[in-house]
PDB file of C-alpha atoms in Angstrom:
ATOM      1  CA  UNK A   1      21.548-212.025  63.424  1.00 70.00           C
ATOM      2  CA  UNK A   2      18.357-209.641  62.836  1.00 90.00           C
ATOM      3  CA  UNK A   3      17.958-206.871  65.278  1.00 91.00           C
ATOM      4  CA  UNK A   4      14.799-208.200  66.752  1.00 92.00           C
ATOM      5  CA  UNK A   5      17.437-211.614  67.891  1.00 92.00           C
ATOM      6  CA  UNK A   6      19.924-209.211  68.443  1.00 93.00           C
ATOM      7  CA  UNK A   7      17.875-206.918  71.709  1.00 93.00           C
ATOM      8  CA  UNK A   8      15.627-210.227  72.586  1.00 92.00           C
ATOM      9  CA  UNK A   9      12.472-208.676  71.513  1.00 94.00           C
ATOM     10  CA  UNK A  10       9.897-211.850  71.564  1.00 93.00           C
ATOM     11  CA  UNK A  11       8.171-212.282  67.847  1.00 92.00           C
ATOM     12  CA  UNK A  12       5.550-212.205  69.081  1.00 93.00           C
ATOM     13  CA  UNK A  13       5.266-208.202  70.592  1.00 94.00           C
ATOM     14  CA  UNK A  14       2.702-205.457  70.033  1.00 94.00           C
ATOM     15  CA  UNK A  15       4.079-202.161  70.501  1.00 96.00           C
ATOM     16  CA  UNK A  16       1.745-199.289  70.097  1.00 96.00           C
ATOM     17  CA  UNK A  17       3.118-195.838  68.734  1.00 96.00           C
ATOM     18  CA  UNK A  18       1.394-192.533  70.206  1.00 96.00           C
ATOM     19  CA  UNK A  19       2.063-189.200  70.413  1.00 94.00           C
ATOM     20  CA  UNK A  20       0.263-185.377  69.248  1.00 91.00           C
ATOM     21  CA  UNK A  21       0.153-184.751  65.503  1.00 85.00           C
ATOM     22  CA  UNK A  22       3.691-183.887  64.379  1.00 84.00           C
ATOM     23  CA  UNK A  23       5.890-186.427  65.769  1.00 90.00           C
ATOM     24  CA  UNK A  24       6.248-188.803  63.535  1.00 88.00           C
ATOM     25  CA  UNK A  25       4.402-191.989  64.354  1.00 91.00           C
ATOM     26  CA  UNK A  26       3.609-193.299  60.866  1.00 90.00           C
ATOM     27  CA  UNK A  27       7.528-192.918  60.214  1.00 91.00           C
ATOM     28  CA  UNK A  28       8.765-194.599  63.437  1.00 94.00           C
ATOM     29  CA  UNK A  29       5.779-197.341  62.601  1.00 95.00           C
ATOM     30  CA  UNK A  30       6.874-198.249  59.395  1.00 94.00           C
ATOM     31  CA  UNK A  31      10.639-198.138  60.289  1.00 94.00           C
ATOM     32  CA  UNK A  32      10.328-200.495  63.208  1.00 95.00           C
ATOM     33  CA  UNK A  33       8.010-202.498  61.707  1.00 95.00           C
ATOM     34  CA  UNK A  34      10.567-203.105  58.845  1.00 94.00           C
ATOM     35  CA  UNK A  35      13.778-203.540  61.165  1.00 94.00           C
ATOM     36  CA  UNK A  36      11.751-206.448  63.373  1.00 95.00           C
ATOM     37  CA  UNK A  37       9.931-207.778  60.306  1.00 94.00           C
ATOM     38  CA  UNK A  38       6.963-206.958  61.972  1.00 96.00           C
ATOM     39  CA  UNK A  39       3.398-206.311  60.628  1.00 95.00           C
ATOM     40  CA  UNK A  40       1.954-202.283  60.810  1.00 95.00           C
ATOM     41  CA  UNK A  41      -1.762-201.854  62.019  1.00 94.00           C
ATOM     42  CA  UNK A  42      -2.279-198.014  61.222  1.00 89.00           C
ATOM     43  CA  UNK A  43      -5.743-196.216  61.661  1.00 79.00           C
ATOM     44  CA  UNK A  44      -8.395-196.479  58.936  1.00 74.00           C
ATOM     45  CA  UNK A  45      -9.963-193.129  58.332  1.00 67.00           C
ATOM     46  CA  UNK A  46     -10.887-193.312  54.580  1.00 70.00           C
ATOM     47  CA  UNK A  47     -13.932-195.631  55.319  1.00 75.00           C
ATOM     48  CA  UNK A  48     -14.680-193.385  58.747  1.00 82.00           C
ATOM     49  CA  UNK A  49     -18.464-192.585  58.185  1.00 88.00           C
ATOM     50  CA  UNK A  50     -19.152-189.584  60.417  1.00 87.00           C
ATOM     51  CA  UNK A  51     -15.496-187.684  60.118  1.00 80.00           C
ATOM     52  CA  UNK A  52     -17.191-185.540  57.322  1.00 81.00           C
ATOM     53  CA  UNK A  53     -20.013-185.164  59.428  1.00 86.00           C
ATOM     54  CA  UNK A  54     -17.828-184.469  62.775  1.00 84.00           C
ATOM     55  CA  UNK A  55     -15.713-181.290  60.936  1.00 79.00           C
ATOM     56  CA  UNK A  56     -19.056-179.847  59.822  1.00 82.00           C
ATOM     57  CA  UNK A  57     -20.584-180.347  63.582  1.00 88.00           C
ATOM     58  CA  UNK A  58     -18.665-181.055  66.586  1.00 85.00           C
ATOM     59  CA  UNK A  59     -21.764-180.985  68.410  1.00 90.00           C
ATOM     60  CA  UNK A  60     -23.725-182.695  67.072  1.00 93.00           C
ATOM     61  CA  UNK A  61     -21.144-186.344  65.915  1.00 92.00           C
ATOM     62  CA  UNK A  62     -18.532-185.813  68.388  1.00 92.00           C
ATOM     63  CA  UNK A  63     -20.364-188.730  70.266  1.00 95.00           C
ATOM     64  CA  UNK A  64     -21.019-190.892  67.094  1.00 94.00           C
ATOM     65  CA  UNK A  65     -17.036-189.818  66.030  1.00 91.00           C
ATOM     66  CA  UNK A  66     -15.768-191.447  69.465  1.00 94.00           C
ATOM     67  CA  UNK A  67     -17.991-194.349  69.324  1.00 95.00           C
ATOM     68  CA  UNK A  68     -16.988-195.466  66.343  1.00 93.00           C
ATOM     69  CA  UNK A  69     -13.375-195.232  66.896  1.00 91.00           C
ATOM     70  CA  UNK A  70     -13.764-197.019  69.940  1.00 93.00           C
ATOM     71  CA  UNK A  71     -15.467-199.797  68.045  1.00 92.00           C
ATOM     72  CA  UNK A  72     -13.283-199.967  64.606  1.00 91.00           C
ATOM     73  CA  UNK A  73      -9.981-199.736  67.584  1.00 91.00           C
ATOM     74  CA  UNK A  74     -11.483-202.460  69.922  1.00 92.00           C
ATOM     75  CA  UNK A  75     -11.798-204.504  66.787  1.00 91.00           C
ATOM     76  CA  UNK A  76      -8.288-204.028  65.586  1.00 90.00           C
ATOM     77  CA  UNK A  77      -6.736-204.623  68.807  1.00 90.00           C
ATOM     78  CA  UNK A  78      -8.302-207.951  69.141  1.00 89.00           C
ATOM     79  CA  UNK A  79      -7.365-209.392  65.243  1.00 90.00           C
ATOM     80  CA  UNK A  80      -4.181-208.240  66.631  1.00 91.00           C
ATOM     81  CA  UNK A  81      -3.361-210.699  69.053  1.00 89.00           C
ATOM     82  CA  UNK A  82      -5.897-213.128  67.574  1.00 90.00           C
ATOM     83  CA  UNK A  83      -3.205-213.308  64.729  1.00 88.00           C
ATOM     84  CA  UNK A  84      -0.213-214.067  66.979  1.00 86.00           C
ATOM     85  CA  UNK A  85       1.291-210.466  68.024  1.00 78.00           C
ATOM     86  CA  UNK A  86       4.216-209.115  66.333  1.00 92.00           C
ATOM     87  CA  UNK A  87       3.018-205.825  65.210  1.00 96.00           C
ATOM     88  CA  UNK A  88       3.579-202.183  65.609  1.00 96.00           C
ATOM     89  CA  UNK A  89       0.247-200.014  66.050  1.00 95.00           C
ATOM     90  CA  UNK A  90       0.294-196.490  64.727  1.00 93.00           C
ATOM     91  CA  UNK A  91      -2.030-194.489  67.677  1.00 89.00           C
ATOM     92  CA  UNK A  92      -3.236-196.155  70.497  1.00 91.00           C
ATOM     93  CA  UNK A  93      -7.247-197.058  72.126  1.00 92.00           C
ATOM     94  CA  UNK A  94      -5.911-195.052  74.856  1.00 94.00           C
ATOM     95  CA  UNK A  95      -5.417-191.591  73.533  1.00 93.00           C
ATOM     96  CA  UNK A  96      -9.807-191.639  72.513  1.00 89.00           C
ATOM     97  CA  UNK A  97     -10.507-191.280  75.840  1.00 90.00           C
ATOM     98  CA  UNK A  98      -7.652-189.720  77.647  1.00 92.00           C
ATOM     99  CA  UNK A  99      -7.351-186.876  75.117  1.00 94.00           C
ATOM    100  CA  UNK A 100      -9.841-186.478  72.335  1.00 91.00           C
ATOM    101  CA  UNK A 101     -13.250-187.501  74.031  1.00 94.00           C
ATOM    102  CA  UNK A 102     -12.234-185.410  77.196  1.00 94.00           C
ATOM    103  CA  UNK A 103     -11.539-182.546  75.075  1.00 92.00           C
ATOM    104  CA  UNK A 104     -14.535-182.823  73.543  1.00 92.00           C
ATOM    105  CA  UNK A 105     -16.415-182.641  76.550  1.00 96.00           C
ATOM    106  CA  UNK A 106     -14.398-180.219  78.608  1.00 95.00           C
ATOM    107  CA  UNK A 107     -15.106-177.835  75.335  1.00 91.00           C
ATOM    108  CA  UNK A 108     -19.108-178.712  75.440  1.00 94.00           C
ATOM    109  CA  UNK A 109     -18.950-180.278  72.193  1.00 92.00           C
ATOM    110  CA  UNK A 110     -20.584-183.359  74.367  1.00 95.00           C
ATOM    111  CA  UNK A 111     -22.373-183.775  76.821  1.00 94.00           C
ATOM    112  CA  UNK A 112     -22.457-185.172  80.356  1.00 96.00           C
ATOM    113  CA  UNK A 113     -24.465-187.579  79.356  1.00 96.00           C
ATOM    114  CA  UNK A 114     -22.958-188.985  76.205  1.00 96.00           C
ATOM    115  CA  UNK A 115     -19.437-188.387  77.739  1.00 96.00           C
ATOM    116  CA  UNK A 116     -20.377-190.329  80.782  1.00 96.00           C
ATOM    117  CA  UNK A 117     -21.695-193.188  78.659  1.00 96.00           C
ATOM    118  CA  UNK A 118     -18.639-193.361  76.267  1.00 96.00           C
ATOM    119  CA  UNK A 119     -16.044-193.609  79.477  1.00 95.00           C
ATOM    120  CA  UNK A 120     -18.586-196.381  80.567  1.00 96.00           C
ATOM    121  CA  UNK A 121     -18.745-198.045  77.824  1.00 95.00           C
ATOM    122  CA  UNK A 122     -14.153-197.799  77.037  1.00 94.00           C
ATOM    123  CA  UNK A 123     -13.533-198.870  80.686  1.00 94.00           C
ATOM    124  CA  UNK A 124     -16.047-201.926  79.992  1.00 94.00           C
ATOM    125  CA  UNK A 125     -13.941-202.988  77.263  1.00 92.00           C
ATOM    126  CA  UNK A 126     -11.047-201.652  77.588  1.00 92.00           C
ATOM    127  CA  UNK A 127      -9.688-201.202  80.864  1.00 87.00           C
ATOM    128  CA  UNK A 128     -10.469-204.840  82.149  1.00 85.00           C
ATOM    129  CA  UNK A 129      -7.530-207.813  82.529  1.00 82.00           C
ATOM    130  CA  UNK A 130      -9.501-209.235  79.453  1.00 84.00           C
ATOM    131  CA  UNK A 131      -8.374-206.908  77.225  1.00 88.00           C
ATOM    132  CA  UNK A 132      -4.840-207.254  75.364  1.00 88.00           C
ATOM    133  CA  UNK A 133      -2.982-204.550  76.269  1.00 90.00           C
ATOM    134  CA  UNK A 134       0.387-204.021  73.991  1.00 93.00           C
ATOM    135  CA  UNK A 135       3.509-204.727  75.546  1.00 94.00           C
ATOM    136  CA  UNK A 136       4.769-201.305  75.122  1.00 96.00           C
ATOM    137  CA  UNK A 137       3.472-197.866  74.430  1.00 97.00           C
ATOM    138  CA  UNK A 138       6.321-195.568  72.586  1.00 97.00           C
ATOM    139  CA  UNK A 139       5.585-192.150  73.717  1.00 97.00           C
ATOM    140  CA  UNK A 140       7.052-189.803  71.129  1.00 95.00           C
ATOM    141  CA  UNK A 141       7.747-186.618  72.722  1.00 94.00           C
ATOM    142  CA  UNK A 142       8.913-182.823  71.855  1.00 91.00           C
ATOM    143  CA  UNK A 143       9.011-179.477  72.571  1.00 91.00           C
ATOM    144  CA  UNK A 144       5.978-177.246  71.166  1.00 92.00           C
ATOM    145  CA  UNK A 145       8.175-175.742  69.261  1.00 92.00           C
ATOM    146  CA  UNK A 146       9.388-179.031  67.611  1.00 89.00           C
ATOM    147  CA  UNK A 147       6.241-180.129  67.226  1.00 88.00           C
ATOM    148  CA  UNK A 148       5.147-176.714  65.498  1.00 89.00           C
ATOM    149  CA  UNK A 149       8.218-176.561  63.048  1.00 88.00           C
ATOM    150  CA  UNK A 150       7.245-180.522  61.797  1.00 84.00           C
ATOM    151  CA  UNK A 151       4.285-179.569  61.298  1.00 83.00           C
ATOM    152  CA  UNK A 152       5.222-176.716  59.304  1.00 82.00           C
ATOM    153  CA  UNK A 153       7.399-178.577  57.535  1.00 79.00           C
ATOM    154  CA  UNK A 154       5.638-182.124  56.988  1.00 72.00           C
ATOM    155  CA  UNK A 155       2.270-181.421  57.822  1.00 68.00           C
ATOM    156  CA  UNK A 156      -0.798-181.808  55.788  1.00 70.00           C
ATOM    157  CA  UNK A 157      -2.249-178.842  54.296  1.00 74.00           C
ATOM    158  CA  UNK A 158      -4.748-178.725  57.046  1.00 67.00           C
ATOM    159  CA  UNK A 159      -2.872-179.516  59.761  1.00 74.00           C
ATOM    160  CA  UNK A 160      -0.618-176.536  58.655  1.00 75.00           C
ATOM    161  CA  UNK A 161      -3.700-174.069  58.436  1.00 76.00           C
ATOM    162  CA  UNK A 162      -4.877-175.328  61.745  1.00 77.00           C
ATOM    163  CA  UNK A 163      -4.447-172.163  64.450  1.00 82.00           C
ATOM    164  CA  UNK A 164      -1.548-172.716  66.653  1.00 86.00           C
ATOM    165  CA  UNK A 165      -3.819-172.511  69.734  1.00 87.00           C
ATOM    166  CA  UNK A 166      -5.190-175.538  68.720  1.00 84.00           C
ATOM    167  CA  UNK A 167      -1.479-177.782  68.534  1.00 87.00           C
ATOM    168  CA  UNK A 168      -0.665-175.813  71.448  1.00 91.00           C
ATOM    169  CA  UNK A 169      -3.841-176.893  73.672  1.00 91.00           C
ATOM    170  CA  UNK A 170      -3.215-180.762  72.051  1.00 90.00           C
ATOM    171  CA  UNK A 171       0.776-180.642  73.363  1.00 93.00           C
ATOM    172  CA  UNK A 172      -0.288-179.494  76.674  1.00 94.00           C
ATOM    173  CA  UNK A 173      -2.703-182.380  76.781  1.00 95.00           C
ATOM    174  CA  UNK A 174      -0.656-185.439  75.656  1.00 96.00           C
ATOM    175  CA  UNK A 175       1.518-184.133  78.191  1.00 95.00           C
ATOM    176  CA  UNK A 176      -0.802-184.334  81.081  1.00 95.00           C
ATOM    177  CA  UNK A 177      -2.460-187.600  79.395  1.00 96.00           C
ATOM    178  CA  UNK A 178       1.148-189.520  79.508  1.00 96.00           C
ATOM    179  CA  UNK A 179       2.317-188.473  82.261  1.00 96.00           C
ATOM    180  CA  UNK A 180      -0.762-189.765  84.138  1.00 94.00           C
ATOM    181  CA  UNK A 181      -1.183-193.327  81.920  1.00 95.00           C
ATOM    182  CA  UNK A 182      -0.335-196.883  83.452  1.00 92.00           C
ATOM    183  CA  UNK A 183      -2.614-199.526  81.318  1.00 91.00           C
ATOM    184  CA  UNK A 184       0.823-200.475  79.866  1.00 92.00           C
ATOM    185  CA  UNK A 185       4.482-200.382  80.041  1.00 94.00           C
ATOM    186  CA  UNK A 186       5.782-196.436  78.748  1.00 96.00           C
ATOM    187  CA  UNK A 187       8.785-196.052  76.553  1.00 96.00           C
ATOM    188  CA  UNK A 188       9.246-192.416  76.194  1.00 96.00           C
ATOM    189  CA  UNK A 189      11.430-191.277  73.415  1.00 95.00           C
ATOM    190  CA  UNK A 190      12.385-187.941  72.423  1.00 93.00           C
ATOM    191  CA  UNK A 191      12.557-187.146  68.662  1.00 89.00           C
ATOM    192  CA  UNK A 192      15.271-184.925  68.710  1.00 86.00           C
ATOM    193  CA  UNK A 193      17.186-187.902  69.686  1.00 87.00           C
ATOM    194  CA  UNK A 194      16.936-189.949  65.931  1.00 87.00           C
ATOM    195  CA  UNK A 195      16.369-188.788  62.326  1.00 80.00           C
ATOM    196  CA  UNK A 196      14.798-191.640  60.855  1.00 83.00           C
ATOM    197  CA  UNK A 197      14.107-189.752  57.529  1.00 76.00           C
ATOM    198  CA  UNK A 198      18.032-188.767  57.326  1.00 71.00           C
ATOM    199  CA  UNK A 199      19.602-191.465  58.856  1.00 75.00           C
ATOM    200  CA  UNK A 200      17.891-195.111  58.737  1.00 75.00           C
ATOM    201  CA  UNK A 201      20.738-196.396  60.995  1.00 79.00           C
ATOM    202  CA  UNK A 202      19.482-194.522  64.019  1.00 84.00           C
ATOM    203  CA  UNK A 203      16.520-197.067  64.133  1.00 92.00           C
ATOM    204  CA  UNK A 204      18.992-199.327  66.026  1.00 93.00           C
ATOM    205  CA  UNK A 205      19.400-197.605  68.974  1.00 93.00           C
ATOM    206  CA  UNK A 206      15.694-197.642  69.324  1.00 94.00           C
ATOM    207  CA  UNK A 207      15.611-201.106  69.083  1.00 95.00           C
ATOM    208  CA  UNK A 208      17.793-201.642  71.522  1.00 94.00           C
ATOM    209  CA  UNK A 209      15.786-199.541  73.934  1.00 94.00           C
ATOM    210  CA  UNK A 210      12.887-200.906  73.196  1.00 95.00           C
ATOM    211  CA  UNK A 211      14.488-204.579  73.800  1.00 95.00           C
ATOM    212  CA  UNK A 212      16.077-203.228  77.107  1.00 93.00           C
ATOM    213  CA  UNK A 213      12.752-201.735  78.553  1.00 93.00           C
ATOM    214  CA  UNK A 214      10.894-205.120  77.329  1.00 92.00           C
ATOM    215  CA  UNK A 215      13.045-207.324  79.326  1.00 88.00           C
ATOM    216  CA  UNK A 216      12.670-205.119  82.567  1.00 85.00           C
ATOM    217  CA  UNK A 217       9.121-204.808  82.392  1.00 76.00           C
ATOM    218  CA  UNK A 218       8.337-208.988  82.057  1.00 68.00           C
ATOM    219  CA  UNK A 219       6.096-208.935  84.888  1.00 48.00           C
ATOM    220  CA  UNK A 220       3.596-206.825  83.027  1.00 46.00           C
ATOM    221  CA  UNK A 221       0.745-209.091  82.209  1.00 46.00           C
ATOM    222  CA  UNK A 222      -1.399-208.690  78.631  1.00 44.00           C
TER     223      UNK A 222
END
């Protein structure tokens, strides 16, 4: 028996990984996706058109940045269940608006206007019974400091030249952003608690959280 028979997880499941830079979610994504012989959807940011554009100006394509994440997201999260589910997303629709778009705003890198429009336009498509939510959203959570030494460790070179003020403002608010989200069912999981790079057993036990939280949370509709 696989472990996706094993903890009754349906074939059929999207589970969506989030979580601030540092945590792991393209290892945890990969690593569940192989235990449940599941398919990976993970975010596309070679062909991204304005992320150039967006590091040279905040300003002036942090509007055009969100809008086309929103779109390129929207679009992924419906081939998604248009295929038939059983996938595990790396970063979820949900963390554009809740984190990066307000952040852009609350900084003055957009304005009223544009920020208005954008959370106009994401609860239009997004936050309506239409839409296909996942069945779960894994919240991968840590101390700064955790967070900090990863990213020390694992980071990308400029992710590791990136002023701590900056991972210490983005911890603060994926803490207030999860602690406030309900679109889906919340798994949260800590990541001192596995070491999926040292030990690829300790997937299980994650697993079988993630199949115990699925079956109590049935009555949450897609």
């Amino acid at each position: 028996m696989n472990l996706r028979e094993k903890y009754n997880i349906p074939n059929n499941a999207v589970i969506t990984i989030a979580g601030t830079v540092g945590v792991g979610k393209s290892t945890i994504t990969t690593a569940l996706a192989d235990a449940l012989n599941f398919r990976t959807s993970f975010e596309k940011v070679d062909s991204n058109p304005y992320l150039d554009k967006f590091y040279a100006d905040f300003a002036r394509w942090s509007f055009h940045l969100q809008i086309y994440f929103l779109a390129e997201r929207f679009k992924e999260q419906k081939r998604i269940f248009e295929y038939g589910g059983g996938f595990i997303q790396d970063r979820s629709i949900y963390e554009d608006t809740g984190i990066f778009a307000k952040m852009h705003y609350e900084k003055g890198n957009m304005d009223q206007i544009d920020y208005e429009n954008y959370k106009s336009l994401f609860d239009a498509m997004v936050m309506t019974p239409y839409f296909p939510h996942p069945d779960l959203l894994i919240y991968l959570e840590g101390s700064l400091d955790d967070v900090l030494s990863r990213i020390k460790e694992r980071g990308r070179p400029m992710e590791q030249q990136t002023p701590i003020s900056y991972w210490e403002e983005m911890h603060g608010r994926y803490e207030t952003w999860i602690d406030q989200f309900n679109a889906c069912p919340v798994l949260r999981l800590n990541i001192n608690d596995y070491d999926l790079m040292g030990n690829e057993n300790s997937i299980e036990p994650i697993i079988e959280r993630i199949g115990h939280h699925l079956q109590q949370t049935k009555h949450f509709q897609r």
